[in-house]
Coordinates of C-alpha atoms in Angstrom, one line a residue:
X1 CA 0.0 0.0 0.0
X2 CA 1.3 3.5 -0.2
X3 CA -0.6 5.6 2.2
X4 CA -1.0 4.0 6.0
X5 CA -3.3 6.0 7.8
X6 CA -1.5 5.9 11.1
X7 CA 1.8 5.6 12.5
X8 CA 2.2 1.8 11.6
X9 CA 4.8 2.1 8.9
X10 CA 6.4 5.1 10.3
X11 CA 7.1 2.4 13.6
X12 CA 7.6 -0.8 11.6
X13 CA 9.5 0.1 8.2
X14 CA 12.8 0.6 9.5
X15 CA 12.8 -3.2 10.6
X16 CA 10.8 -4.6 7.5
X17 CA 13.2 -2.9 5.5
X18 CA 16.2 -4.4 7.9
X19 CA 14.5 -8.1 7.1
X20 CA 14.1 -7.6 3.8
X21 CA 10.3 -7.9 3.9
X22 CA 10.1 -4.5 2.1
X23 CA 12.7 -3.2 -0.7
X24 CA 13.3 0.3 -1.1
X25 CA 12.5 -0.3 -4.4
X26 CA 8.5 -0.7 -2.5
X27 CA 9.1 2.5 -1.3
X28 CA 10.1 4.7 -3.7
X29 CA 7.1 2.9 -5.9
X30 CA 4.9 4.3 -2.6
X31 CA 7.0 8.3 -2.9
X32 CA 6.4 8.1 -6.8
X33 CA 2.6 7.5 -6.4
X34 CA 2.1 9.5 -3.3
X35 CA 4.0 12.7 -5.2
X36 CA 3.0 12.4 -8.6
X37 CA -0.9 12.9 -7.4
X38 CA 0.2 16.3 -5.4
X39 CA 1.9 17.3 -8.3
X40 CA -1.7 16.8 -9.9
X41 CA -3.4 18.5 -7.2
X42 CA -0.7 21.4 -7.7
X43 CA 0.1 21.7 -4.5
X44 CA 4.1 22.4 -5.7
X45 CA 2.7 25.5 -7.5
X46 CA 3.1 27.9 -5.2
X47 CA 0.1 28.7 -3.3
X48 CA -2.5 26.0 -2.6
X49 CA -5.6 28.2 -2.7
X50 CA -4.8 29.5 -6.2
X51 CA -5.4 26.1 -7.7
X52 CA -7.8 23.9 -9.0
X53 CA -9.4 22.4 -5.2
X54 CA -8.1 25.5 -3.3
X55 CA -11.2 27.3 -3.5
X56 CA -13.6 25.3 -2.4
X57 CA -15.0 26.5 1.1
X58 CA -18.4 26.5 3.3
X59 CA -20.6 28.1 0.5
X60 CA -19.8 25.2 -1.8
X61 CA -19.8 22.3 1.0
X62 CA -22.9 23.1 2.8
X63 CA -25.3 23.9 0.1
X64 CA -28.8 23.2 0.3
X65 CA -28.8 19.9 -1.9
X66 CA -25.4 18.4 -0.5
X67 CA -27.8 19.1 3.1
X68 CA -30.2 17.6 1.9
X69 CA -28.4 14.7 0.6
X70 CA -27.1 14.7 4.7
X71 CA -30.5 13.7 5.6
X72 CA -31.5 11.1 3.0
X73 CA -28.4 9.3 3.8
X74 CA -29.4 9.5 7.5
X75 CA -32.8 8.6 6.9
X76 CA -32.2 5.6 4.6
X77 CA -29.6 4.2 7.4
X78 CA -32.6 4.0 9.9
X79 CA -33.4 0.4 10.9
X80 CA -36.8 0.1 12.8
X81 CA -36.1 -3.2 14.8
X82 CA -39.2 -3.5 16.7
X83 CA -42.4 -2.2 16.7
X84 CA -45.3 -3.6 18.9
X85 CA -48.6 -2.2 21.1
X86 CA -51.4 -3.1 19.2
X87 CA -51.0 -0.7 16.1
X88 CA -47.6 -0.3 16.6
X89 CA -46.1 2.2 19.5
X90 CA -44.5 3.7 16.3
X91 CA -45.1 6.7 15.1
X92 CA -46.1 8.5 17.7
X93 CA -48.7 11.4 16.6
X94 CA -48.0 14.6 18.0
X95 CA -51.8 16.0 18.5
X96 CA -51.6 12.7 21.2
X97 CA -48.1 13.5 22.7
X98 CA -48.5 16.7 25.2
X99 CA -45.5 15.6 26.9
X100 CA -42.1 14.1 26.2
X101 CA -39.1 13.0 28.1
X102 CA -36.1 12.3 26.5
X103 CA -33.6 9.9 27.9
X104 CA -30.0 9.8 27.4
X105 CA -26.5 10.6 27.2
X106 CA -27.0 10.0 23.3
X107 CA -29.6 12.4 22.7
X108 CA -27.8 16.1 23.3
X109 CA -24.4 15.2 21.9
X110 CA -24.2 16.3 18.3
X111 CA -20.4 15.2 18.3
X112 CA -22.1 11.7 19.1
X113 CA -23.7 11.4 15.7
X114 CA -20.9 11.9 13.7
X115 CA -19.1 8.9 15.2
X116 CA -15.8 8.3 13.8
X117 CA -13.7 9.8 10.1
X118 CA -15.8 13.0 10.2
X119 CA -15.4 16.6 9.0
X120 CA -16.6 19.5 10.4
X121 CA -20.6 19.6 10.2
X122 CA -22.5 22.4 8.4
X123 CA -25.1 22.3 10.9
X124 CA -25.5 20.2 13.6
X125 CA -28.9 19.6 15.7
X126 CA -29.2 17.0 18.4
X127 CA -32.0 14.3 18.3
X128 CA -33.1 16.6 21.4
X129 CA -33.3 20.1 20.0
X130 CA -35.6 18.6 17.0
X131 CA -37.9 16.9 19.6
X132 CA -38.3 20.2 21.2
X133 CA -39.4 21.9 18.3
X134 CA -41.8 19.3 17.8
X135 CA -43.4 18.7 21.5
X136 CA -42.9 22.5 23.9
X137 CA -43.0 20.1 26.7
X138 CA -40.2 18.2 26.2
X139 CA -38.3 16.8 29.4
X140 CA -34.2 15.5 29.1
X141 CA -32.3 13.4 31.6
X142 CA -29.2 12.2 30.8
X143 CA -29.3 9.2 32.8
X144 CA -26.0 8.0 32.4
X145 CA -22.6 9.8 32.3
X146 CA -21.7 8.9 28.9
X147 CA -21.9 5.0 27.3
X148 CA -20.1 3.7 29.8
X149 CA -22.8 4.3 31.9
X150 CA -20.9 3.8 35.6
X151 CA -22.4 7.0 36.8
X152 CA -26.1 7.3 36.4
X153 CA -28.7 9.6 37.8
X154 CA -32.1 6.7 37.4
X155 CA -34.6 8.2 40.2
X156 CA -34.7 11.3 38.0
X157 CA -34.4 9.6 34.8
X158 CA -37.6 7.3 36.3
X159 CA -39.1 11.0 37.6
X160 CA -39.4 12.3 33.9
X161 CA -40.6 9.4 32.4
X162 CA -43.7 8.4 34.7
X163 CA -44.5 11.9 34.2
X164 CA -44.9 11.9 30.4
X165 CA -47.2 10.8 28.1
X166 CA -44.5 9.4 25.8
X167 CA -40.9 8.4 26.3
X168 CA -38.1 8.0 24.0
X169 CA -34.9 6.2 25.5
X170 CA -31.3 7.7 23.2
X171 CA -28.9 5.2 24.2
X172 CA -25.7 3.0 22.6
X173 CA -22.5 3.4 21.9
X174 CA -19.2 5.9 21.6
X175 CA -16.0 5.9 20.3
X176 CA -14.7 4.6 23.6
X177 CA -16.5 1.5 22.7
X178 CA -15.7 1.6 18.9
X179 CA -13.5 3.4 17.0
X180 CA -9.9 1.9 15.5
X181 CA -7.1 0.1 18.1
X182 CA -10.0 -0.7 20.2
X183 CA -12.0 -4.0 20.7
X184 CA -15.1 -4.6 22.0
X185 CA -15.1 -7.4 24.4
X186 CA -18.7 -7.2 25.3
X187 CA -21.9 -7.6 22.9
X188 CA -24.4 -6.0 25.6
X189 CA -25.3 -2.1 26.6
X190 CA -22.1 -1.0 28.6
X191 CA -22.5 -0.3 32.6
X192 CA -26.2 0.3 33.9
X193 CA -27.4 1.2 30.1
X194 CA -29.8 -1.7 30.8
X195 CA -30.6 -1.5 34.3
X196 CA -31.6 2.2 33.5
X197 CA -33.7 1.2 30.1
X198 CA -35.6 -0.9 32.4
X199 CA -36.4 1.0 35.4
X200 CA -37.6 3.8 33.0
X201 CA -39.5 1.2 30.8
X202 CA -41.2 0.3 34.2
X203 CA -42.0 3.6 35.5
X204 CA -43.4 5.0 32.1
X205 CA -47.4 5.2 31.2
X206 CA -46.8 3.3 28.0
X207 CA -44.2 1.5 26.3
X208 CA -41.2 3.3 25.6
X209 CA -39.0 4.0 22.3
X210 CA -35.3 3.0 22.5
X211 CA -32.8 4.6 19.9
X212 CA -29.7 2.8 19.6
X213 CA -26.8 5.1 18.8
X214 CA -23.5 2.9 17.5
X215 CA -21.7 1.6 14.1
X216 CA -21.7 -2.4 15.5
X217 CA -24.5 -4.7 16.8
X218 CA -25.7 -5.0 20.5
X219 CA -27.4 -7.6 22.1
X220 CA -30.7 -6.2 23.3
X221 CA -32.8 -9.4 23.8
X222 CA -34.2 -8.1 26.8
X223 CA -35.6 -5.2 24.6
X224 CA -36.4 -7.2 22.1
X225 CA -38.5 -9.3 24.3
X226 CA -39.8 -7.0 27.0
X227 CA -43.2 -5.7 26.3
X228 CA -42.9 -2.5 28.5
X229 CA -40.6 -1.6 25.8
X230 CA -43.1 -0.6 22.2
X231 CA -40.2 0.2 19.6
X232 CA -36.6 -0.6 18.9
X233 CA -34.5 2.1 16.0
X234 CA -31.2 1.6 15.3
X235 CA -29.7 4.8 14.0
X236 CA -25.8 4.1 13.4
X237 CA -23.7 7.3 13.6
X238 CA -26.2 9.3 11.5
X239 CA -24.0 12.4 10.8
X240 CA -25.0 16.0 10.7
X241 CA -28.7 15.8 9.8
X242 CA -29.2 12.5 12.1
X243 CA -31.3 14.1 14.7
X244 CA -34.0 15.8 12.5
X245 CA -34.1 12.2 10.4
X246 CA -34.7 10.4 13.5
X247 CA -37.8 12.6 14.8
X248 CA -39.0 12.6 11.1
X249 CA -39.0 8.3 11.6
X250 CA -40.6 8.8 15.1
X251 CA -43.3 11.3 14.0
X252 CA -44.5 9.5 11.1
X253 CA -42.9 11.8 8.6
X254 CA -40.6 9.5 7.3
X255 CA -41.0 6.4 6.8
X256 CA -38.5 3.9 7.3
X257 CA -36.9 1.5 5.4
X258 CA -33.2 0.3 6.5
X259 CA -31.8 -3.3 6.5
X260 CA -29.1 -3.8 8.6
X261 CA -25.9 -4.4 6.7
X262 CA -24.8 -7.3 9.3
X263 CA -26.1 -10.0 11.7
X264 CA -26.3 -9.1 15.1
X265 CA -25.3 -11.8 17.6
X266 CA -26.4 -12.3 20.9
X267 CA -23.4 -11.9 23.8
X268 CA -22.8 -15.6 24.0
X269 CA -20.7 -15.3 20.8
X270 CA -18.0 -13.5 22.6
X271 CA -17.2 -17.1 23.8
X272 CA -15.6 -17.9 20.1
X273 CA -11.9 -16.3 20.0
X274 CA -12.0 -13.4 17.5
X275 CA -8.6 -14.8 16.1
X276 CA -10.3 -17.7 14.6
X277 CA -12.0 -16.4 11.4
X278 CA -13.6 -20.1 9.8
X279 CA -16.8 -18.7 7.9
X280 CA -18.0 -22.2 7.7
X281 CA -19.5 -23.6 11.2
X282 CA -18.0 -26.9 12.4
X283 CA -20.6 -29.0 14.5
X284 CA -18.4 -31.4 15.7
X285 CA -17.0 -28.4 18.2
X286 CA -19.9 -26.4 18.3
X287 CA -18.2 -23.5 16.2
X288 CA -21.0 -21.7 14.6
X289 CA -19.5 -20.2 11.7
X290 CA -19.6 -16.4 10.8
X291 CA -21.6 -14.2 8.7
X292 CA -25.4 -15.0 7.9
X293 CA -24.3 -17.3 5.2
X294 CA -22.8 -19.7 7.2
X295 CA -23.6 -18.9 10.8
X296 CA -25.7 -21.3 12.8
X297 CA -26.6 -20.1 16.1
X298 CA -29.1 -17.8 17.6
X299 CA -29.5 -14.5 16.6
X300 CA -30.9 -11.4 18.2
X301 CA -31.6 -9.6 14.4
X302 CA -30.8 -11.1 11.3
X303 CA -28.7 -9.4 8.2
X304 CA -31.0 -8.1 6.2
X305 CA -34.0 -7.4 9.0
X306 CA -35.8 -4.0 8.8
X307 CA -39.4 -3.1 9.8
X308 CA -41.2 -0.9 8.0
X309 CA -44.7 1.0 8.9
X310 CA -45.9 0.3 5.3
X311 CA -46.6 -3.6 4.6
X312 CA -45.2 -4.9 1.5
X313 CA -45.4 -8.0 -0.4
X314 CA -43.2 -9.7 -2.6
X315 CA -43.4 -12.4 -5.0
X316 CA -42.2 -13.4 -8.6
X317 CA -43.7 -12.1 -11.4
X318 CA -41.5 -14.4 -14.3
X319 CA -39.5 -17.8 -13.4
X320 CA -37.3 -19.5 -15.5
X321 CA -37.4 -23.0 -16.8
X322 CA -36.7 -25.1 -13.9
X323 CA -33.7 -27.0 -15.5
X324 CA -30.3 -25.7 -17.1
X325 CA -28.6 -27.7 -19.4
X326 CA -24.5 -28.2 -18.7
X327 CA -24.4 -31.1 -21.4
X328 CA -20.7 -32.3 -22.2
X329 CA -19.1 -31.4 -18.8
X330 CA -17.4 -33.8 -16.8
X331 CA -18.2 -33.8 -12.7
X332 CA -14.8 -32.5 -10.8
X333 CA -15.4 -33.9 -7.7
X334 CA -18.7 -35.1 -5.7
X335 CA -19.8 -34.2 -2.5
X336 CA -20.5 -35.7 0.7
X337 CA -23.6 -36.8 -0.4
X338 CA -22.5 -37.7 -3.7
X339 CA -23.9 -35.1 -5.8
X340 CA -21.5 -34.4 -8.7
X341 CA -20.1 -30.7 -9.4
X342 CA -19.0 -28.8 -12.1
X343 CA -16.0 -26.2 -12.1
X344 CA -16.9 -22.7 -13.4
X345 CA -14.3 -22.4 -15.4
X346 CA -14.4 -25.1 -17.2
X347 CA -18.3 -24.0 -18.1
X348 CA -16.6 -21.0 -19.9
X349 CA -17.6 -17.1 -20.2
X350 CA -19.5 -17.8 -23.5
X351 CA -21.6 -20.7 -21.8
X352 CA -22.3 -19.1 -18.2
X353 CA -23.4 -15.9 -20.3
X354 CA -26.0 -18.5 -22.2
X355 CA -26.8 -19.5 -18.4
X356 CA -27.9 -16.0 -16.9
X357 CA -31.5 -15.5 -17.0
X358 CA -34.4 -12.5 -16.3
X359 CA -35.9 -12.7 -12.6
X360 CA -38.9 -10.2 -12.4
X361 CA -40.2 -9.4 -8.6
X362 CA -44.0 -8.0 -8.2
X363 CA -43.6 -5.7 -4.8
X364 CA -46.6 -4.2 -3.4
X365 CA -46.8 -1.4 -0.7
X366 CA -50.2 -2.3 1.0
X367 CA -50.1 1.1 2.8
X368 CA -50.5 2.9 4.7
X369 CA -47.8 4.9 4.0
X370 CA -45.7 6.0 0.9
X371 CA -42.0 4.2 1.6
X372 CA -38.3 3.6 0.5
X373 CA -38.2 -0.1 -0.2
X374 CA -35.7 -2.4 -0.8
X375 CA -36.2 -5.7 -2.2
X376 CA -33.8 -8.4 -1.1
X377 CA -32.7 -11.6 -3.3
X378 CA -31.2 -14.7 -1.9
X379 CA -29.9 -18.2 -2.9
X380 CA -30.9 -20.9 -0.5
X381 CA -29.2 -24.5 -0.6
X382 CA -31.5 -27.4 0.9
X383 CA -28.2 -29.2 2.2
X384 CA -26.3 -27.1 3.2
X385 CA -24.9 -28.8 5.7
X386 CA -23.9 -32.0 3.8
X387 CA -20.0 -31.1 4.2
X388 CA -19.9 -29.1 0.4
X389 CA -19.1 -26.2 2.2
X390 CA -22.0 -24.3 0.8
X391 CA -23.5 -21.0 2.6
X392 CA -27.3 -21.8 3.9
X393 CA -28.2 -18.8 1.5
X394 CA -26.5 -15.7 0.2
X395 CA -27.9 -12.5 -0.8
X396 CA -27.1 -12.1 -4.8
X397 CA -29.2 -8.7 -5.3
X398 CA -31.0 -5.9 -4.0
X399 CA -32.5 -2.9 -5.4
X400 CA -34.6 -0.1 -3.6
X401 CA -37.3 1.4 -5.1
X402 CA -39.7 4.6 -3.6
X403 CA -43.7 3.4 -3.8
X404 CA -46.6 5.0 -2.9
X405 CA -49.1 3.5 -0.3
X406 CA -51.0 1.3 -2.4
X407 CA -49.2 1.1 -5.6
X408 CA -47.6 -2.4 -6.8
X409 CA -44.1 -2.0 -9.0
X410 CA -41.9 -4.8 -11.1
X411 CA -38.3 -5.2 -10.4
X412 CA -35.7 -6.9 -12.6
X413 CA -33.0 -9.2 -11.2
X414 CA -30.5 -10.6 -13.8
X415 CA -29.4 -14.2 -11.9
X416 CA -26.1 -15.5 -13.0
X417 CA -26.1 -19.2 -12.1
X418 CA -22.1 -19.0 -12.6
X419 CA -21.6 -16.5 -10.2
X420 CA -24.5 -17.0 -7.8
X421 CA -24.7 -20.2 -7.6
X422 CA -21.6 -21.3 -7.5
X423 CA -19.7 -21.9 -4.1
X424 CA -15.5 -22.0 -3.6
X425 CA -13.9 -25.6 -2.7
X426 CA -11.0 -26.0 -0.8
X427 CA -8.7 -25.7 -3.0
X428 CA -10.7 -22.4 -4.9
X429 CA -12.1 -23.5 -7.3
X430 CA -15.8 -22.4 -8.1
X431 CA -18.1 -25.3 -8.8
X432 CA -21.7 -25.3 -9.3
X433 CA -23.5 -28.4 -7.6
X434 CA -26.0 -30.7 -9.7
X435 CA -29.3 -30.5 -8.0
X436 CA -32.0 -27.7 -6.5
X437 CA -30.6 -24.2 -5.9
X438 CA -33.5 -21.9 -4.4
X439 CA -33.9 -18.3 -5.4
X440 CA -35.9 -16.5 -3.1
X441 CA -37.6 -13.2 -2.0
X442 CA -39.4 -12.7 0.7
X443 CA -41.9 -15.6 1.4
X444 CA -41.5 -16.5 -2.7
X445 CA -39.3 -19.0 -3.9
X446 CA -38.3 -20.6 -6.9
X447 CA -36.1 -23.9 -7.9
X448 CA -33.9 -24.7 -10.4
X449 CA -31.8 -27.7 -11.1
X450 CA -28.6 -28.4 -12.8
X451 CA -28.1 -31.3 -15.0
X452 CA -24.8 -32.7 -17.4

């Protein structure tokens, strides 16, 4: 690489140099690259803000549309992770809130929601400040001292809330928890996060919201479970327009539509030793694998999960014959079960190009709201745990689309058996297996078979 961001080379190139793990041939390569683009940003021709970047300031940076582009991205990284209480505790409607607490350490902290390789802001308002402007009797207690959460002030966090008609809990994660050179050794809410999340929960009229502040997963099975508690958001580090895109999601104005990007494990996989990185789970030790495609154990939210307060419906519109010829290939190996597989390679570009085929999804939004969708497409093995070494399913396309409450839309997939149905041997090889591959979405699935 040529650019370390950190002090890593600076502390380690002298010796990898020594040991001849590095030439100095490596680094001038490194000096040539690294110079030749300041030369190209002419920053060697005299002064800086005379050249082509140098001008750019504030009145370029924070103009209207690149703001609004602030909150879309913030918006669109909103997961809604629960939602119960008859109708859904979620959104709240203002004419029925007269009161608010807000509870916290997350929710007045606009440094909080830029989390970690930030700039400065434009304009920054907390998740606090909006609420205000939305409910003139709007309560905040901190509750905790930051996410750590070893000093916390509960009685009057518990005072506010059984007070209020509604209460909305900001709590999570900082960069003490996560940020680079640091590991987290703990799945769960830091310190008395939970003990406080409860007591409130307890105390309040009705169930309470909980906004989850933080870039990685927590394990908040007792939220997810605990009826006192209505409505679950995950928000990440939403940036500079993250506090007015979480009270549009709470007030109905927006409505969301995030996935999340990874599974979220409960705190019993802590147990397995981050140094041992197998994907593929081995029951024979009770490793369960990593990622969604080839985890096995419990999870507290799945990859992919997102609630929405639209209902949609998916299904296939257009499925393919359900056999593809491979004629003339010879099996490369078989697997456990003795099902013969065919390397990728030797199919050929022209022949896995002959292979790829149309998939067409009908999606629906049933209302009652207008929404940002998207619509997930998966691969699904029926044995994949036969010793192949194939994932349980894997997500081979996605595409978001904005429908109106009511209105039905058609999506187009291009499937490309060669690449998404194939799985890597041991050796590295991609084969395709004879037999059923499922391609599903949503509740809707399809098979297809291969054959020689």
């Amino acid at each position: 690489m040529d650019v370390n961001c950190g002090s890593y080379v600076q502390d380690h190139g002298a010796s990898a140099l020594q040991q001849g793990k590095i030439t100095e041939q490596d680094i001038n390569r490194a000096l040539h690259n690294l110079f030749a683009v300041r030369m190209r940003l002419g920053l060697f021709n005299g002064d800086p803000r005379r050249n082509l970047y140098g001008d750019i300031g504030p009145d370029q940076v924070c103009t209207q549309e690149h703001q609004d582009l602030a909150l879309e991205a913030a918006q669109d990284g909103i997961v809604l992770l629960k939602n119960d209480g008859g109708a859904g505790a979620l959104p709240l409607s203002k004419p029925n809130v007269a009161s608010l607490a807000v509870i916290g350490f997350n929710a007045n902290d606009a440094i909080r929601l830029r989390g970690n390789y930030f700039g400065p802001p434009c304009v920054t308002v907390t998740p606090l400040q909006v609420l205000q402007g939305y409910v003139k009797d709007t309560s905040f207690v901190a509750g905790c001292n930051s996410a750590a959460c070893n000093v916390t002030t509960i009685p009057e966090a518990v005072q506010a809330a059984s007070s209020a008609d509604s209460v909305v809990l900001f709590m999570g994660l900082d960069q003490d928890q996560e940020r680079e050179e640091v590991d987290r050794l703990d799945l769960t809410l830091p310190g008395q996060q939970q003990t406080l999340i409860e007591s409130v929960a307890n105390a309040a009229k009705k169930p309470v919201i909980l906004v989850l502040l933080c870039g990685g997963p927590v394990d908040v099975s007792f939220a997810k479970t605990n009826p006192k508690i209505g409505a679950i958001l995950w928000a990440g580090y939403p940036g500079e327009a993250g506090g007015i895109a979480i009270a549009q999601v709470l007030f109905g104005e927006h409505n969301p539509g995030g996935r999340l990007p990874v599974t979220w494990y409960p705190q019993d996989f802590t147990r397995v030793p981050m140094t041992d990185m197998r994907m593929r789970a081995d029951p024979a030790t009770g490793y369960p694998g990593r990622t969604y495609r080839f985890y096995r154990g419990p999870t507290v939210f799945n990859f992919g999960y997102g609630l929405s307060y639209s209902k949609y419906s998916h299904r296939f519109a257009t499925k393919p014959p359900p056999t593809s010829n491979v004629a003339g290939l010879k099996a490369v190996e078989a697997t456990a079960g003795g099902m013969a597989s065919y390397d990728v390679e030797a199919i050929g570009s022209e022949t896995c190009d002959r292979l790829k085929f149309p998939a067409v999804v009908r999606v629906q939004n049933h209302g009652p709201m207008d929404g940002k969708h998207s619509v997930l497409v998966f691969m699904r093995w029926p044995n994949a745990t036969d010793g192949s070494g194939r994932p349980a399913s894997q997500l081979i396309g996605f595409q978001s689309l904005h429908l109106r409450a009511t209105q039905t839309a058609h999506v187009e997939f291009e499937v490309s058996p060669c690449k998404h149905f194939s799985r890597a041997t041991e050796d590295g090889r991609k084969v395709i297996d004879q037999g059923s591959h499922f391609v599903m979405v949503g509740e809707d699935e399809f098979e297809m078979s291969f054959m020689a």
